[in-house]
Amino acid sequence: MFKIGDFAKSGKVSVKLLRRYDQIGLLPPAYTDKHTGYRYYTAEQLIRLRRIQAFRELGFTLEQITDLLKADISPTQTRDLFRQKQAEIQQLVETQQARLSRLEARLQQIEREGTLSPYEVMLKHIAPYAIASIREVIAPAQLSDIFGELDEYLSYYGIELSQPHSVLWHGTRSQQGRMDIEVSCVLTRPLPDSQRIAVRTLPEVPIMACVMHMCRPGNPCDACSAIDDWSEEHGFCFAESSIAREVYLPQEGGDNPFALTEMQIPVMRRSTTDALLMLHG
């Protein structure tokens, strides 16, 4: 029989690890001296230790290895555990491959433009949320008036104006410079609507391409172009009937004419699976 130290050397593991295996019942010693507490192992237990090490190299958890080494485990159960681990590893590989593709795109940008873009595009899942809004075809210069009208309504019902406001862009600029836009604010509780104010829920967006930047509200900026370029480079395209959301994030008071804004555009990948992997990568 081996003392625990000798057994650890033969198995090329630490004594601490053997004690851990004993504690969870994965590899208890063949014999423990009641008087000294010394642990002793047999040569046959080296085979079990080797199997444990092999399963660990495949990425199985100690809990999964305990199940795999049970004497009564069926071939079907063993196959299911291996298929589960195979799927986990495959997802990791695809996630890392997506990350590698993003790195390669950045390198190509540096080679092409000599610098990194100031815009960082991120993919998000946007859950549904309630808004109060005013939709109208107006010139961008009128945005502040519409925001003021909406804030009066919110203040009347005691809604904090610190909640994020946004502009939903429903169409392109007309020849007269007017646009179909919807000014909105997030609601934290139900409110009544009116002939002027709509209370509704913005739908879920599975994959939203987002860029945070500073801009003058209502003025053209490069954020949309940055998302468009990024989408083209990464194999994405704008989702059908997509409505861009320009979310104005709360800031401390001041006279700065620029607002901290997040441009959000729904996108989809020609391979939806790849897009979801990038979202979680």
mmCIF file of C-alpha atoms in Angstrom:
data_model
loop_
_atom_site.group_PDB
_atom_site.id
_atom_site.type_symbol
_atom_site.label_atom_id
_atom_site.label_comp_id
_atom_site.label_asym_id
_atom_site.label_seq_id
_atom_site.Cartn_x
_atom_site.Cartn_y
_atom_site.Cartn_z
ATOM 1 C CA MET A 1 0.000 0.000 0.000
ATOM 2 C CA PHE A 2 1.066 3.591 -0.605
ATOM 3 C CA LYS A 3 1.171 6.339 1.970
ATOM 4 C CA ILE A 4 -0.646 9.413 0.693
ATOM 5 C CA GLY A 5 2.604 11.229 -0.140
ATOM 6 C CA ASP A 6 3.973 8.305 -2.162
ATOM 7 C CA PHE A 7 0.639 7.814 -3.885
ATOM 8 C CA ALA A 8 0.568 11.514 -4.806
ATOM 9 C CA LYS A 9 4.047 11.269 -6.359
ATOM 10 C CA SER A 10 3.109 8.172 -8.349
ATOM 11 C CA GLY A 11 -0.024 9.838 -9.624
ATOM 12 C CA LYS A 12 1.694 13.210 -10.174
ATOM 13 C CA VAL A 13 -0.864 15.077 -8.103
ATOM 14 C CA SER A 14 -0.677 17.007 -4.853
ATOM 15 C CA VAL A 15 -1.510 15.652 -1.416
ATOM 16 C CA LYS A 16 -3.961 18.513 -1.070
ATOM 17 C CA LEU A 17 -5.823 17.342 -4.170
ATOM 18 C CA LEU A 18 -6.028 13.752 -2.875
ATOM 19 C CA ARG A 19 -7.500 15.024 0.367
ATOM 20 C CA ARG A 20 -10.060 16.987 -1.657
ATOM 21 C CA TYR A 21 -10.968 13.855 -3.642
ATOM 22 C CA ASP A 22 -11.365 11.967 -0.374
ATOM 23 C CA GLN A 23 -13.549 14.717 1.068
ATOM 24 C CA ILE A 24 -16.044 14.576 -1.814
ATOM 25 C CA GLY A 25 -15.973 10.782 -2.068
ATOM 26 C CA LEU A 26 -14.352 10.707 -5.499
ATOM 27 C CA LEU A 27 -11.211 8.809 -4.422
ATOM 28 C CA PRO A 28 -11.283 7.777 -0.759
ATOM 29 C CA PRO A 29 -8.198 5.945 0.569
ATOM 30 C CA ALA A 30 -8.350 2.165 0.788
ATOM 31 C CA TYR A 31 -7.466 2.358 4.459
ATOM 32 C CA THR A 32 -7.212 5.084 7.112
ATOM 33 C CA ASP A 33 -5.310 4.434 10.337
ATOM 34 C CA LYS A 34 -7.734 5.174 13.188
ATOM 35 C CA HIS A 35 -4.924 6.134 15.545
ATOM 36 C CA THR A 36 -2.749 8.314 13.302
ATOM 37 C CA GLY A 37 -5.245 9.366 10.626
ATOM 38 C CA TYR A 38 -2.764 8.401 7.910
ATOM 39 C CA ARG A 39 -4.322 7.582 4.550
ATOM 40 C CA TYR A 40 -3.187 4.567 2.528
ATOM 41 C CA TYR A 41 -3.904 3.764 -1.112
ATOM 42 C CA THR A 42 -3.565 0.639 -3.246
ATOM 43 C CA ALA A 43 -1.876 0.247 -6.618
ATOM 44 C CA GLU A 44 -5.278 -0.440 -8.201
ATOM 45 C CA GLN A 45 -6.430 3.015 -7.143
ATOM 46 C CA LEU A 46 -3.837 4.545 -9.465
ATOM 47 C CA ILE A 47 -6.047 3.335 -12.333
ATOM 48 C CA ARG A 48 -9.027 5.218 -10.912
ATOM 49 C CA LEU A 49 -6.839 8.292 -10.422
ATOM 50 C CA ARG A 50 -5.708 8.082 -14.053
ATOM 51 C CA ARG A 51 -9.365 7.980 -15.199
ATOM 52 C CA ILE A 52 -10.153 11.000 -13.055
ATOM 53 C CA GLN A 53 -7.235 12.885 -14.619
ATOM 54 C CA ALA A 54 -8.333 11.880 -18.126
ATOM 55 C CA PHE A 55 -11.867 13.121 -17.505
ATOM 56 C CA ARG A 56 -10.518 16.368 -16.039
ATOM 57 C CA GLU A 57 -8.491 16.946 -19.206
ATOM 58 C CA LEU A 58 -11.719 16.589 -21.192
ATOM 59 C CA GLY A 59 -13.229 19.379 -19.123
ATOM 60 C CA PHE A 60 -15.608 17.407 -16.923
ATOM 61 C CA THR A 61 -16.411 18.802 -13.484
ATOM 62 C CA LEU A 62 -15.709 16.775 -10.350
ATOM 63 C CA GLU A 63 -19.440 16.225 -9.939
ATOM 64 C CA GLN A 64 -19.704 14.887 -13.485
ATOM 65 C CA ILE A 65 -16.652 12.662 -12.970
ATOM 66 C CA THR A 66 -18.238 11.226 -9.829
ATOM 67 C CA ASP A 67 -21.270 10.255 -11.920
ATOM 68 C CA LEU A 68 -19.113 8.784 -14.698
ATOM 69 C CA LEU A 69 -17.244 6.556 -12.258
ATOM 70 C CA LYS A 70 -20.338 5.138 -10.590
ATOM 71 C CA ALA A 71 -20.528 1.370 -10.989
ATOM 72 C CA ASP A 72 -24.212 1.455 -11.945
ATOM 73 C CA ILE A 73 -24.050 4.164 -14.601
ATOM 74 C CA SER A 74 -25.627 3.029 -17.865
ATOM 75 C CA PRO A 75 -24.119 3.406 -21.343
ATOM 76 C CA THR A 76 -26.919 5.837 -22.206
ATOM 77 C CA GLN A 77 -26.115 8.050 -19.200
ATOM 78 C CA THR A 78 -22.407 7.970 -20.082
ATOM 79 C CA ARG A 79 -23.162 8.935 -23.678
ATOM 80 C CA ASP A 80 -25.421 11.788 -22.560
ATOM 81 C CA LEU A 81 -22.693 13.216 -20.310
ATOM 82 C CA PHE A 82 -20.157 13.083 -23.127
ATOM 83 C CA ARG A 83 -22.564 14.706 -25.589
ATOM 84 C CA GLN A 84 -23.329 17.444 -23.077
ATOM 85 C CA LYS A 85 -19.627 18.143 -22.637
ATOM 86 C CA GLN A 86 -19.111 18.045 -26.402
ATOM 87 C CA ALA A 87 -21.807 20.702 -26.858
ATOM 88 C CA GLU A 88 -20.271 22.891 -24.133
ATOM 89 C CA ILE A 89 -16.825 22.728 -25.720
ATOM 90 C CA GLN A 90 -18.234 23.368 -29.186
ATOM 91 C CA GLN A 91 -19.938 26.525 -27.929
ATOM 92 C CA LEU A 92 -16.687 27.703 -26.338
ATOM 93 C CA VAL A 93 -14.826 27.093 -29.592
ATOM 94 C CA GLU A 94 -17.411 29.039 -31.608
ATOM 95 C CA THR A 95 -17.400 31.889 -29.099
ATOM 96 C CA GLN A 96 -13.610 32.145 -29.270
ATOM 97 C CA GLN A 97 -13.744 31.948 -33.071
ATOM 98 C CA ALA A 98 -16.189 34.868 -33.107
ATOM 99 C CA ARG A 99 -13.837 36.822 -30.829
ATOM 100 C CA LEU A 100 -10.940 36.025 -33.172
ATOM 101 C CA SER A 101 -12.965 37.306 -36.119
ATOM 102 C CA ARG A 102 -13.572 40.593 -34.304
ATOM 103 C CA LEU A 103 -9.848 40.944 -33.612
ATOM 104 C CA GLU A 104 -9.060 40.311 -37.264
ATOM 105 C CA ALA A 105 -11.588 42.975 -38.285
ATOM 106 C CA ARG A 106 -9.910 45.470 -35.951
ATOM 107 C CA LEU A 107 -6.506 44.668 -37.448
ATOM 108 C CA GLN A 108 -7.882 45.183 -40.950
ATOM 109 C CA GLN A 109 -9.294 48.543 -39.886
ATOM 110 C CA ILE A 110 -5.929 49.618 -38.489
ATOM 111 C CA GLU A 111 -4.223 48.547 -41.710
ATOM 112 C CA ARG A 112 -6.806 50.384 -43.816
ATOM 113 C CA GLU A 113 -7.237 53.588 -41.796
ATOM 114 C CA GLY A 114 -4.083 53.710 -39.718
ATOM 115 C CA THR A 115 -6.063 53.983 -36.477
ATOM 116 C CA LEU A 116 -8.904 52.457 -34.514
ATOM 117 C CA SER A 117 -12.414 53.802 -34.935
ATOM 118 C CA PRO A 118 -13.515 56.069 -32.054
ATOM 119 C CA TYR A 119 -16.782 54.128 -31.988
ATOM 120 C CA GLU A 120 -17.064 50.834 -30.112
ATOM 121 C CA VAL A 121 -19.943 48.726 -31.388
ATOM 122 C CA MET A 122 -21.466 46.325 -28.878
ATOM 123 C CA LEU A 123 -24.231 43.774 -29.326
ATOM 124 C CA LYS A 124 -27.011 43.732 -26.743
ATOM 125 C CA HIS A 125 -30.264 41.951 -26.102
ATOM 126 C CA ILE A 126 -32.929 44.564 -25.362
ATOM 127 C CA ALA A 127 -35.930 43.414 -23.327
ATOM 128 C CA PRO A 128 -39.374 45.008 -23.809
ATOM 129 C CA TYR A 129 -40.044 48.141 -21.771
ATOM 130 C CA ALA A 130 -42.834 50.684 -21.386
ATOM 131 C CA ILE A 131 -42.611 54.232 -22.739
ATOM 132 C CA ALA A 132 -44.643 57.385 -23.026
ATOM 133 C CA SER A 133 -44.084 59.034 -26.385
ATOM 134 C CA ILE A 134 -45.056 61.691 -28.918
ATOM 135 C CA ARG A 135 -44.712 60.834 -32.602
ATOM 136 C CA GLU A 136 -44.657 63.567 -35.216
ATOM 137 C CA VAL A 137 -43.087 64.543 -38.524
ATOM 138 C CA ILE A 138 -40.889 67.492 -37.611
ATOM 139 C CA ALA A 139 -37.582 69.174 -38.327
ATOM 140 C CA PRO A 140 -34.787 68.034 -35.972
ATOM 141 C CA ALA A 141 -34.574 71.579 -34.586
ATOM 142 C CA GLN A 142 -38.026 71.065 -33.051
ATOM 143 C CA LEU A 143 -36.894 68.126 -30.916
ATOM 144 C CA SER A 144 -36.345 70.234 -27.804
ATOM 145 C CA ASP A 145 -39.943 71.522 -27.994
ATOM 146 C CA ILE A 146 -41.318 67.966 -28.198
ATOM 147 C CA PHE A 147 -39.101 66.840 -25.328
ATOM 148 C CA GLY A 148 -40.406 69.768 -23.271
ATOM 149 C CA GLU A 149 -44.001 68.817 -24.002
ATOM 150 C CA LEU A 150 -43.346 65.210 -23.000
ATOM 151 C CA ASP A 151 -41.604 66.277 -19.786
ATOM 152 C CA GLU A 152 -44.583 68.425 -18.805
ATOM 153 C CA TYR A 153 -46.801 65.365 -19.104
ATOM 154 C CA LEU A 154 -44.379 63.236 -17.064
ATOM 155 C CA SER A 155 -44.033 65.892 -14.372
ATOM 156 C CA TYR A 156 -47.816 66.154 -14.077
ATOM 157 C CA TYR A 157 -47.951 62.464 -13.161
ATOM 158 C CA GLY A 158 -44.920 62.627 -10.882
ATOM 159 C CA ILE A 159 -42.510 60.705 -13.126
ATOM 160 C CA GLU A 160 -38.832 61.453 -12.488
ATOM 161 C CA LEU A 161 -37.302 63.138 -15.498
ATOM 162 C CA SER A 162 -33.998 61.357 -14.807
ATOM 163 C CA GLN A 163 -35.375 58.307 -16.630
ATOM 164 C CA PRO A 164 -33.680 57.786 -20.035
ATOM 165 C CA HIS A 165 -35.257 59.710 -22.903
ATOM 166 C CA SER A 166 -34.921 58.588 -26.489
ATOM 167 C CA VAL A 167 -35.728 59.386 -30.092
ATOM 168 C CA LEU A 168 -37.090 56.635 -32.321
ATOM 169 C CA TRP A 169 -36.263 57.278 -35.969
ATOM 170 C CA HIS A 170 -39.114 55.914 -38.092
ATOM 171 C CA GLY A 171 -37.901 57.083 -41.477
ATOM 172 C CA THR A 172 -35.317 59.000 -43.465
ATOM 173 C CA ARG A 173 -35.050 62.753 -43.768
ATOM 174 C CA SER A 174 -37.381 64.236 -46.386
ATOM 175 C CA GLN A 175 -36.365 66.847 -48.953
ATOM 176 C CA GLN A 176 -37.801 69.489 -46.669
ATOM 177 C CA GLY A 177 -35.547 68.287 -43.856
ATOM 178 C CA ARG A 178 -38.434 66.875 -41.823
ATOM 179 C CA MET A 179 -38.415 63.402 -40.263
ATOM 180 C CA ASP A 180 -40.886 60.938 -38.807
ATOM 181 C CA ILE A 181 -39.638 60.672 -35.227
ATOM 182 C CA GLU A 182 -40.986 59.566 -31.879
ATOM 183 C CA VAL A 183 -39.762 61.225 -28.694
ATOM 184 C CA SER A 184 -40.109 58.926 -25.694
ATOM 185 C CA CYS A 185 -39.262 58.341 -22.053
ATOM 186 C CA VAL A 186 -39.009 55.102 -20.081
ATOM 187 C CA LEU A 187 -41.906 54.536 -17.686
ATOM 188 C CA THR A 188 -41.503 52.862 -14.313
ATOM 189 C CA ARG A 189 -45.275 52.549 -13.731
ATOM 190 C CA PRO A 190 -48.448 52.596 -15.837
ATOM 191 C CA LEU A 191 -49.792 55.974 -16.975
ATOM 192 C CA PRO A 192 -52.872 57.002 -18.953
ATOM 193 C CA ASP A 193 -52.380 58.012 -22.555
ATOM 194 C CA SER A 194 -54.055 60.903 -24.344
ATOM 195 C CA GLN A 195 -54.725 62.177 -27.834
ATOM 196 C CA ARG A 196 -51.206 63.562 -27.868
ATOM 197 C CA ILE A 197 -49.290 61.125 -25.656
ATOM 198 C CA ALA A 198 -49.060 57.420 -26.445
ATOM 199 C CA VAL A 199 -48.284 54.903 -23.719
ATOM 200 C CA ARG A 200 -47.004 51.643 -25.151
ATOM 201 C CA THR A 201 -44.398 48.926 -24.864
ATOM 202 C CA LEU A 202 -41.345 48.868 -27.096
ATOM 203 C CA PRO A 203 -40.806 45.324 -28.358
ATOM 204 C CA GLU A 204 -37.914 43.047 -27.531
ATOM 205 C CA VAL A 205 -34.892 43.239 -29.824
ATOM 206 C CA PRO A 206 -32.834 40.011 -29.818
ATOM 207 C CA ILE A 207 -29.707 41.642 -31.238
ATOM 208 C CA MET A 208 -29.154 45.394 -31.029
ATOM 209 C CA ALA A 209 -25.956 47.003 -32.316
ATOM 210 C CA CYS A 210 -25.111 49.870 -29.974
ATOM 211 C CA VAL A 211 -22.633 52.750 -30.046
ATOM 212 C CA MET A 212 -22.143 55.206 -27.190
ATOM 213 C CA HIS A 213 -21.034 58.684 -28.219
ATOM 214 C CA MET A 214 -21.435 62.411 -27.586
ATOM 215 C CA CYS A 215 -23.617 64.382 -29.978
ATOM 216 C CA ARG A 216 -25.980 67.332 -30.311
ATOM 217 C CA PRO A 217 -29.582 66.080 -30.062
ATOM 218 C CA GLY A 218 -31.235 66.002 -33.475
ATOM 219 C CA ASN A 219 -28.022 66.689 -35.386
ATOM 220 C CA PRO A 220 -26.513 64.210 -37.858
ATOM 221 C CA CYS A 221 -23.618 62.173 -36.476
ATOM 222 C CA ASP A 222 -21.345 59.357 -37.561
ATOM 223 C CA ALA A 223 -22.707 56.737 -35.125
ATOM 224 C CA CYS A 224 -25.144 55.243 -37.667
ATOM 225 C CA SER A 225 -22.418 55.065 -40.294
ATOM 226 C CA ALA A 226 -20.117 53.403 -37.768
ATOM 227 C CA ILE A 227 -22.736 50.715 -37.067
ATOM 228 C CA ASP A 228 -23.353 50.297 -40.786
ATOM 229 C CA ASP A 229 -19.615 49.858 -41.493
ATOM 230 C CA TRP A 230 -19.210 47.495 -38.539
ATOM 231 C CA SER A 231 -22.185 45.414 -39.662
ATOM 232 C CA GLU A 232 -20.782 45.091 -43.160
ATOM 233 C CA GLU A 233 -17.362 44.019 -41.868
ATOM 234 C CA HIS A 234 -18.812 41.452 -39.457
ATOM 235 C CA GLY A 235 -21.438 39.927 -41.733
ATOM 236 C CA PHE A 236 -24.456 41.637 -40.166
ATOM 237 C CA CYS A 237 -27.223 43.641 -41.748
ATOM 238 C CA PHE A 238 -29.966 45.884 -40.409
ATOM 239 C CA ALA A 239 -33.021 43.889 -39.367
ATOM 240 C CA GLU A 240 -36.139 44.219 -41.473
ATOM 241 C CA SER A 241 -38.398 47.105 -40.442
ATOM 242 C CA SER A 242 -35.735 48.126 -37.946
ATOM 243 C CA ILE A 243 -36.282 51.357 -36.046
ATOM 244 C CA ALA A 244 -33.169 53.073 -34.735
ATOM 245 C CA ARG A 245 -33.312 54.189 -31.119
ATOM 246 C CA GLU A 246 -31.203 57.103 -29.952
ATOM 247 C CA VAL A 247 -31.136 56.900 -26.163
ATOM 248 C CA TYR A 248 -30.055 59.978 -24.218
ATOM 249 C CA LEU A 249 -28.360 58.870 -21.010
ATOM 250 C CA PRO A 250 -28.704 60.894 -17.784
ATOM 251 C CA GLN A 251 -25.872 63.347 -17.063
ATOM 252 C CA GLU A 252 -25.053 65.855 -14.401
ATOM 253 C CA GLY A 253 -26.460 69.325 -14.990
ATOM 254 C CA GLY A 254 -24.574 71.872 -17.059
ATOM 255 C CA ASP A 255 -24.599 73.922 -20.241
ATOM 256 C CA ASN A 256 -22.850 71.336 -22.394
ATOM 257 C CA PRO A 257 -24.777 71.259 -25.706
ATOM 258 C CA PHE A 258 -23.599 67.708 -26.321
ATOM 259 C CA ALA A 259 -25.486 64.744 -24.881
ATOM 260 C CA LEU A 260 -24.205 61.313 -23.882
ATOM 261 C CA THR A 261 -26.104 59.156 -26.322
ATOM 262 C CA GLU A 262 -26.339 55.503 -27.264
ATOM 263 C CA MET A 263 -27.368 54.819 -30.827
ATOM 264 C CA GLN A 264 -29.160 51.475 -31.055
ATOM 265 C CA ILE A 265 -30.007 49.728 -34.331
ATOM 266 C CA PRO A 266 -31.562 46.249 -34.590
ATOM 267 C CA VAL A 267 -29.350 43.946 -36.641
ATOM 268 C CA MET A 268 -29.327 40.352 -37.747
ATOM 269 C CA ARG A 269 -26.628 38.059 -39.004
ATOM 270 C CA ARG A 270 -26.930 36.023 -42.127
ATOM 271 C CA SER A 271 -26.204 33.146 -39.756
ATOM 272 C CA THR A 272 -28.333 33.842 -36.642
ATOM 273 C CA THR A 273 -26.393 31.323 -34.545
ATOM 274 C CA ASP A 274 -23.134 33.224 -35.038
ATOM 275 C CA ALA A 275 -24.766 36.469 -33.983
ATOM 276 C CA LEU A 276 -26.048 35.017 -30.731
ATOM 277 C CA LEU A 277 -22.599 33.605 -29.986
ATOM 278 C CA MET A 278 -21.054 37.051 -30.482
ATOM 279 C CA LEU A 279 -23.707 38.530 -28.227
ATOM 280 C CA HIS A 280 -22.569 36.273 -25.355
ATOM 281 C CA GLY A 281 -18.890 36.302 -26.182
#
